[in-house]
Amino acid sequence: MAVPKRKMSRSNTRTRRSQWKASRPVLVNCPRCRDPKLPHIACPTCGTYNNRQVISPAS
Amino acid sequence: MPTPTKGPRLGAGPAHERLMLANLATSLFQHGRIKTTEAKAKRLRPYAEKLITLGKRGDLHARRQVLAKIADKAVVHELFTEIGPRFENRTGGYTRITKVGPRKGDNAPMAVIELVEALAAPAARTAPAAAKTEAPEAEADDQPAEGATSEQTAQADETSQAEGEAQAEEK
């Protein structure tokens, strides 16, 4: 079975892990209620998309 | 070589996939609008629209072709008597997919797929939801209007009616 020849240094481990990043979600303002929402997706606050009621806002 | 079906495979065997699409189409014709994952909605759209085209044709052969896919005879009857004639003046594009964001639990992107020219019943179901959003605004308008003159209240009523009409037109 293949095994690592050398122990991986703390520095190498941490350098690799420094690239684990969460990306900030892109948000746009809802044209109806001005709340931030994901683009191309019905607004979860008012439930509208393209000024059309798609979902009830509670859910 | 046959052209592959557009869109993702639905993570199941071919028989399971056929059944899933048939069941999704059945539910769509029963309820007018259904909420499902984006991938399933995207696979369902061409499938359901082909069935509606058969429903518009309306002859016996078309009915048998639909019955080969959809088992529920009541739904097939509705497809041929109500849904098909409703799309008489429309040459395709019978359904609409609206994305509604990720699902709680597994973060799956969800979508609402609906028949474009809605039934009377789903339209009535969405109307109260729209009315709910308008209701707080209307109440806020009414309270200052009590102290004001009758002319202002009349104007407020007119504007609210106009908003209602505008919304109805949008729908």
Short mmCIF file of C-alpha atoms in Angstrom, two decimals:
data_model
loop_
_atom_site.label_atom_id
_atom_site.label_comp_id
_atom_site.label_asym_id
_atom_site.label_seq_id
_atom_site.Cartn_x
_atom_site.Cartn_y
_atom_site.Cartn_z
CA MET A 1 0.00 0.00 0.00
CA ALA A 2 1.31 3.48 -0.85
CA VAL A 3 2.14 5.56 2.21
CA PRO A 4 3.64 9.06 2.63
CA LYS A 5 7.44 9.01 2.81
CA ARG A 6 7.71 12.13 5.02
CA LYS A 7 5.59 13.74 7.69
CA MET A 8 3.83 16.81 6.28
CA SER A 9 5.08 19.95 8.03
CA ARG A 10 2.70 22.19 9.96
CA SER A 11 3.62 24.97 7.55
CA ASN A 12 2.63 22.95 4.48
CA THR A 13 -0.59 21.81 6.11
CA ARG A 14 -1.52 25.34 7.08
CA THR A 15 -0.58 26.74 3.67
CA ARG A 16 -2.90 24.21 2.05
CA ARG A 17 -5.70 24.98 4.49
CA SER A 18 -5.33 28.72 3.98
CA GLN A 19 -7.09 28.20 0.64
CA TRP A 20 -10.26 26.84 2.31
CA LYS A 21 -12.46 29.88 2.04
CA ALA A 22 -16.16 30.48 2.10
CA SER A 23 -17.32 32.71 -0.73
CA ARG A 24 -19.71 35.54 -0.09
CA PRO A 25 -23.10 34.91 -1.77
CA VAL A 26 -24.03 37.31 -4.54
CA LEU A 27 -27.12 39.25 -3.49
CA VAL A 28 -29.38 41.67 -5.31
CA ASN A 29 -32.19 43.82 -3.98
CA CYS A 30 -35.73 42.61 -4.57
CA PRO A 31 -37.49 45.06 -6.90
CA ARG A 32 -40.71 44.67 -4.87
CA CYS A 33 -39.66 44.74 -1.19
CA ARG A 34 -36.01 45.96 -1.47
CA ASP A 35 -34.78 43.08 0.66
CA PRO A 36 -31.56 41.35 -0.40
CA LYS A 37 -32.16 38.09 -2.27
CA LEU A 38 -30.31 35.65 -4.51
CA PRO A 39 -30.37 36.61 -8.20
CA HIS A 40 -32.73 34.72 -10.56
CA ILE A 41 -34.58 33.29 -7.56
CA ALA A 42 -37.96 34.27 -6.12
CA CYS A 43 -37.67 36.64 -3.15
CA PRO A 44 -38.07 34.64 0.10
CA THR A 45 -39.40 37.72 1.93
CA CYS A 46 -42.28 38.75 -0.33
CA GLY A 47 -42.48 35.58 -2.46
CA THR A 48 -42.48 37.36 -5.81
CA TYR A 49 -40.43 36.95 -8.97
CA ASN A 50 -40.89 39.30 -11.92
CA ASN A 51 -43.74 40.94 -9.96
CA ARG A 52 -45.54 37.59 -9.93
CA GLN A 53 -46.53 35.91 -6.65
CA VAL A 54 -44.74 32.56 -6.73
CA ILE A 55 -44.69 31.35 -3.12
CA SER A 56 -46.42 32.44 0.05
CA PRO A 57 -43.92 34.60 1.96
CA ALA A 58 -44.20 32.62 5.22
CA SER A 59 -42.71 29.43 3.76
CA MET B 1 -26.90 7.18 -32.72
CA PRO B 2 -29.89 8.48 -30.74
CA THR B 3 -29.65 11.98 -29.30
CA PRO B 4 -29.27 11.88 -25.52
CA THR B 5 -32.06 13.43 -23.46
CA LYS B 6 -31.28 16.99 -22.49
CA GLY B 7 -30.71 17.64 -18.81
CA PRO B 8 -29.36 15.64 -15.90
CA ARG B 9 -30.11 11.98 -15.22
CA LEU B 10 -32.23 11.74 -12.13
CA GLY B 11 -29.94 9.53 -10.09
CA ALA B 12 -31.92 6.35 -10.58
CA GLY B 13 -32.42 3.53 -13.04
CA PRO B 14 -34.14 4.18 -16.36
CA ALA B 15 -37.38 2.60 -15.18
CA HIS B 16 -37.38 4.67 -11.99
CA GLU B 17 -36.67 7.78 -14.03
CA ARG B 18 -39.61 7.07 -16.36
CA LEU B 19 -41.90 6.56 -13.37
CA MET B 20 -40.68 9.71 -11.65
CA LEU B 21 -41.32 11.83 -14.74
CA ALA B 22 -44.75 10.26 -15.22
CA ASN B 23 -45.66 10.89 -11.58
CA LEU B 24 -44.36 14.46 -11.70
CA ALA B 25 -46.40 15.13 -14.85
CA THR B 26 -49.49 13.59 -13.23
CA SER B 27 -49.11 15.84 -10.20
CA LEU B 28 -48.52 18.88 -12.38
CA PHE B 29 -51.73 18.29 -14.37
CA GLN B 30 -53.67 17.56 -11.17
CA HIS B 31 -52.56 20.61 -9.19
CA GLY B 32 -51.55 23.13 -11.87
CA ARG B 33 -48.36 23.96 -10.02
CA ILE B 34 -45.89 21.84 -8.09
CA LYS B 35 -42.72 22.53 -6.15
CA THR B 36 -39.81 20.22 -6.89
CA THR B 37 -36.05 20.34 -7.35
CA GLU B 38 -34.62 22.38 -10.20
CA ALA B 39 -33.19 19.30 -11.93
CA LYS B 40 -36.54 17.50 -11.89
CA ALA B 41 -38.39 20.62 -13.01
CA LYS B 42 -36.02 21.04 -15.94
CA ARG B 43 -36.51 17.42 -16.98
CA LEU B 44 -40.26 17.64 -16.51
CA ARG B 45 -40.80 20.71 -18.70
CA PRO B 46 -40.24 19.12 -22.16
CA TYR B 47 -41.95 15.91 -21.01
CA ALA B 48 -45.10 17.68 -19.79
CA GLU B 49 -45.25 20.04 -22.77
CA LYS B 50 -45.19 17.14 -25.22
CA LEU B 51 -48.10 15.58 -23.31
CA ILE B 52 -50.02 18.88 -23.47
CA THR B 53 -49.41 19.02 -27.23
CA LEU B 54 -50.98 15.56 -27.46
CA GLY B 55 -53.82 16.85 -25.28
CA LYS B 56 -54.39 19.70 -27.72
CA ARG B 57 -54.54 17.25 -30.65
CA GLY B 58 -57.27 15.40 -28.81
CA ASP B 59 -57.81 12.33 -31.05
CA LEU B 60 -57.94 8.73 -29.93
CA HIS B 61 -54.38 7.97 -31.02
CA ALA B 62 -53.05 10.91 -28.98
CA ARG B 63 -55.08 9.77 -25.99
CA ARG B 64 -53.60 6.27 -26.21
CA GLN B 65 -50.09 7.72 -26.49
CA VAL B 66 -50.67 9.70 -23.30
CA LEU B 67 -52.23 6.71 -21.54
CA ALA B 68 -49.05 4.76 -22.33
CA LYS B 69 -47.20 7.20 -20.07
CA ILE B 70 -49.72 8.41 -17.51
CA ALA B 71 -51.67 5.70 -15.70
CA ASP B 72 -54.28 7.93 -14.03
CA LYS B 73 -57.25 8.05 -16.39
CA ALA B 74 -58.91 10.93 -14.54
CA VAL B 75 -55.82 13.07 -15.11
CA VAL B 76 -55.71 12.10 -18.79
CA HIS B 77 -59.36 13.05 -19.13
CA GLU B 78 -58.65 16.43 -17.53
CA LEU B 79 -55.65 16.89 -19.83
CA PHE B 80 -57.79 16.36 -22.93
CA THR B 81 -60.93 18.21 -21.83
CA GLU B 82 -59.56 21.17 -19.84
CA ILE B 83 -55.80 21.67 -20.11
CA GLY B 84 -55.48 21.02 -23.85
CA PRO B 85 -58.23 23.44 -24.97
CA ARG B 86 -56.90 26.09 -22.56
CA PHE B 87 -53.64 26.26 -24.55
CA GLU B 88 -55.42 26.52 -27.92
CA ASN B 89 -53.88 29.91 -28.76
CA ARG B 90 -50.39 29.09 -27.53
CA THR B 91 -47.79 27.33 -29.68
CA GLY B 92 -45.62 25.84 -26.95
CA GLY B 93 -44.22 27.25 -23.74
CA TYR B 94 -47.09 25.86 -21.66
CA THR B 95 -45.19 25.71 -18.39
CA ARG B 96 -43.20 28.17 -16.33
CA ILE B 97 -40.31 27.34 -13.98
CA THR B 98 -39.47 29.79 -11.22
CA LYS B 99 -36.54 29.07 -8.93
CA VAL B 100 -37.37 29.46 -5.26
CA GLY B 101 -34.03 28.94 -3.57
CA PRO B 102 -32.38 26.12 -1.64
CA ARG B 103 -34.31 23.59 0.43
CA LYS B 104 -33.80 23.38 4.19
CA GLY B 105 -32.17 20.10 5.08
CA ASP B 106 -30.13 19.24 2.02
CA ASN B 107 -29.69 22.66 0.37
CA ALA B 108 -31.13 21.33 -2.90
CA PRO B 109 -32.12 24.14 -5.27
CA MET B 110 -35.92 24.12 -5.51
CA ALA B 111 -38.22 25.41 -8.23
CA VAL B 112 -41.94 25.88 -8.80
CA ILE B 113 -43.19 24.57 -12.14
CA GLU B 114 -46.69 25.64 -13.15
CA LEU B 115 -49.02 25.62 -16.12
CA VAL B 116 -48.88 29.09 -17.65
CA GLU B 117 -52.62 29.59 -18.00
CA ALA B 118 -53.61 28.56 -14.51
CA LEU B 119 -56.78 26.81 -13.46
CA ALA B 120 -59.42 28.79 -11.58
CA ALA B 121 -58.59 26.98 -8.32
CA PRO B 122 -54.81 27.68 -8.15
CA ALA B 123 -55.45 31.29 -9.21
CA ALA B 124 -57.82 31.64 -6.25
CA ARG B 125 -55.18 30.09 -4.01
CA THR B 126 -52.50 32.60 -5.04
CA ALA B 127 -54.89 35.55 -4.86
CA PRO B 128 -55.29 35.48 -1.03
CA ALA B 129 -51.50 35.32 -0.69
CA ALA B 130 -51.22 38.49 -2.76
CA ALA B 131 -54.02 40.03 -0.74
CA LYS B 132 -52.16 39.22 2.50
CA THR B 133 -49.12 41.21 1.40
CA GLU B 134 -51.34 44.11 0.42
CA ALA B 135 -53.46 44.00 3.55
CA PRO B 136 -50.97 45.65 5.98
CA GLU B 137 -50.43 48.51 3.53
CA ALA B 138 -54.16 48.98 3.09
CA GLU B 139 -54.69 49.08 6.87
CA ALA B 140 -51.89 51.60 7.25
CA ASP B 141 -53.61 53.75 4.63
CA ASP B 142 -56.99 53.47 6.30
CA GLN B 143 -56.00 54.57 9.79
CA PRO B 144 -54.88 58.13 8.95
CA ALA B 145 -57.76 58.40 6.50
CA GLU B 146 -60.30 58.11 9.36
CA GLY B 147 -59.39 61.56 10.62
CA ALA B 148 -59.16 62.96 7.11
CA THR B 149 -61.96 64.13 4.82
CA SER B 150 -64.14 61.73 2.89
CA GLU B 151 -62.56 62.84 -0.40
CA GLN B 152 -59.14 61.58 0.69
CA THR B 153 -60.57 58.21 1.74
CA ALA B 154 -62.29 57.93 -1.61
CA GLN B 155 -59.00 58.64 -3.36
CA ALA B 156 -57.23 56.04 -1.22
CA ASP B 157 -59.90 53.51 -2.15
CA GLU B 158 -59.44 54.32 -5.81
CA THR B 159 -55.68 53.90 -5.64
CA SER B 160 -55.96 50.58 -3.82
CA GLN B 161 -58.45 49.37 -6.40
CA ALA B 162 -56.12 50.47 -9.18
CA GLU B 163 -53.29 48.52 -7.56
CA GLY B 164 -55.51 45.45 -7.37
CA GLU B 165 -56.42 45.79 -11.03
CA ALA B 166 -52.79 46.25 -12.00
CA GLN B 167 -51.88 43.08 -10.12
CA ALA B 168 -54.71 41.20 -11.76
CA GLU B 169 -53.43 42.32 -15.17
CA GLU B 170 -49.94 41.17 -14.35
CA LYS B 171 -51.25 37.77 -13.55
#
